[in-house]
Amino acid sequence: MLNKTLSSLLLLLFLVGCVSKQQKQNRNESFDADKIFTNGKFYTVDTNQPWVEAVAIKDGKYLYVGNTEKALSYRGNN
């Protein structure tokens, strides 16, 4: 159980580290996240931004990695 949890955490950390920093240009449904995780402590493996508090995800891809306020801007109507 611990190995599975650790493996999942390492995978998440790797994926967060691979994300390029995107800025949302226009408000439309293509930027509505499926999931938003906030108030966390996510290690990104990025030396310029090693820790973030929130992520927004859509279709298994990270839309945003950073602070809670901006992550919540990816919240859609659903």
mmCIF file of C-alpha atoms in Angstrom:
data_model
loop_
_atom_site.group_PDB
_atom_site.id
_atom_site.type_symbol
_atom_site.label_atom_id
_atom_site.label_comp_id
_atom_site.label_asym_id
_atom_site.label_seq_id
_atom_site.Cartn_x
_atom_site.Cartn_y
_atom_site.Cartn_z
ATOM 1 C CA MET A 1 0.000 0.000 0.000
ATOM 2 C CA LEU A 2 2.793 2.420 0.935
ATOM 3 C CA ASN A 3 4.699 1.615 -2.263
ATOM 4 C CA LYS A 4 1.606 2.257 -4.374
ATOM 5 C CA THR A 5 0.976 5.581 -2.624
ATOM 6 C CA LEU A 6 4.610 6.590 -2.956
ATOM 7 C CA SER A 7 4.637 5.624 -6.637
ATOM 8 C CA SER A 8 1.501 7.684 -7.273
ATOM 9 C CA LEU A 9 2.984 10.675 -5.481
ATOM 10 C CA LEU A 10 6.226 10.440 -7.450
ATOM 11 C CA LEU A 11 4.287 10.231 -10.709
ATOM 12 C CA LEU A 12 2.282 13.327 -9.773
ATOM 13 C CA LEU A 13 5.462 15.189 -8.880
ATOM 14 C CA PHE A 14 7.054 14.223 -12.176
ATOM 15 C CA LEU A 15 4.023 15.367 -14.165
ATOM 16 C CA VAL A 16 3.801 18.663 -12.307
ATOM 17 C CA GLY A 17 7.470 19.241 -13.047
ATOM 18 C CA CYS A 18 6.912 18.687 -16.765
ATOM 19 C CA VAL A 19 4.242 21.326 -17.061
ATOM 20 C CA SER A 20 5.065 24.497 -18.900
ATOM 21 C CA LYS A 21 3.722 27.669 -17.353
ATOM 22 C CA GLN A 22 0.682 28.666 -19.378
ATOM 23 C CA GLN A 23 -1.285 31.857 -19.032
ATOM 24 C CA LYS A 24 -4.978 31.766 -19.763
ATOM 25 C CA GLN A 25 -5.681 34.035 -22.741
ATOM 26 C CA ASN A 26 -9.441 34.008 -23.299
ATOM 27 C CA ARG A 27 -12.228 32.766 -21.057
ATOM 28 C CA ASN A 28 -13.952 29.862 -22.777
ATOM 29 C CA GLU A 29 -14.842 26.262 -21.986
ATOM 30 C CA SER A 30 -11.579 24.905 -23.330
ATOM 31 C CA PHE A 31 -9.935 26.354 -20.215
ATOM 32 C CA ASP A 32 -12.460 24.944 -17.727
ATOM 33 C CA ALA A 33 -10.632 22.436 -15.545
ATOM 34 C CA ASP A 34 -12.025 18.993 -14.806
ATOM 35 C CA LYS A 35 -10.285 19.013 -11.431
ATOM 36 C CA ILE A 36 -8.697 21.690 -9.279
ATOM 37 C CA PHE A 37 -6.576 20.847 -6.252
ATOM 38 C CA THR A 38 -5.930 23.739 -3.860
ATOM 39 C CA ASN A 39 -4.394 24.432 -0.474
ATOM 40 C CA GLY A 40 -1.807 21.736 -1.021
ATOM 41 C CA LYS A 41 1.931 21.508 -1.152
ATOM 42 C CA PHE A 42 2.984 20.115 -4.541
ATOM 43 C CA TYR A 43 6.641 19.617 -5.419
ATOM 44 C CA THR A 44 7.204 20.486 -9.081
ATOM 45 C CA VAL A 45 10.844 19.477 -9.701
ATOM 46 C CA ASP A 46 11.246 22.952 -11.261
ATOM 47 C CA THR A 47 14.165 24.844 -9.702
ATOM 48 C CA ASN A 48 12.503 28.192 -10.481
ATOM 49 C CA GLN A 49 9.247 27.194 -8.787
ATOM 50 C CA PRO A 50 9.877 24.087 -6.658
ATOM 51 C CA TRP A 51 6.659 24.250 -4.616
ATOM 52 C CA VAL A 52 3.124 25.319 -5.552
ATOM 53 C CA GLU A 53 -0.145 25.297 -3.654
ATOM 54 C CA ALA A 54 -2.610 24.493 -6.442
ATOM 55 C CA VAL A 55 -3.064 22.773 -9.804
ATOM 56 C CA ALA A 56 -5.843 22.810 -12.410
ATOM 57 C CA ILE A 57 -6.235 19.750 -14.656
ATOM 58 C CA LYS A 58 -8.287 19.038 -17.800
ATOM 59 C CA ASP A 59 -8.294 15.797 -19.775
ATOM 60 C CA GLY A 60 -5.295 14.570 -17.782
ATOM 61 C CA LYS A 61 -3.173 17.611 -18.660
ATOM 62 C CA TYR A 62 -2.186 20.460 -16.380
ATOM 63 C CA LEU A 63 -3.763 23.771 -17.324
ATOM 64 C CA TYR A 64 -2.184 25.678 -14.459
ATOM 65 C CA VAL A 65 0.349 25.106 -11.688
ATOM 66 C CA GLY A 66 0.781 27.812 -9.075
ATOM 67 C CA ASN A 67 -1.293 29.645 -6.493
ATOM 68 C CA THR A 68 -4.849 28.909 -5.392
ATOM 69 C CA GLU A 69 -6.394 32.166 -6.617
ATOM 70 C CA LYS A 70 -5.274 31.689 -10.212
ATOM 71 C CA ALA A 71 -6.052 27.964 -10.187
ATOM 72 C CA LEU A 72 -9.637 28.744 -9.199
ATOM 73 C CA SER A 73 -9.961 31.026 -12.231
ATOM 74 C CA TYR A 74 -10.038 27.800 -14.280
ATOM 75 C CA ARG A 75 -13.239 26.726 -12.532
ATOM 76 C CA GLY A 76 -16.117 26.425 -14.994
ATOM 77 C CA ASN A 77 -19.857 26.330 -14.525
ATOM 78 C CA ASN A 78 -19.779 22.647 -13.659
#
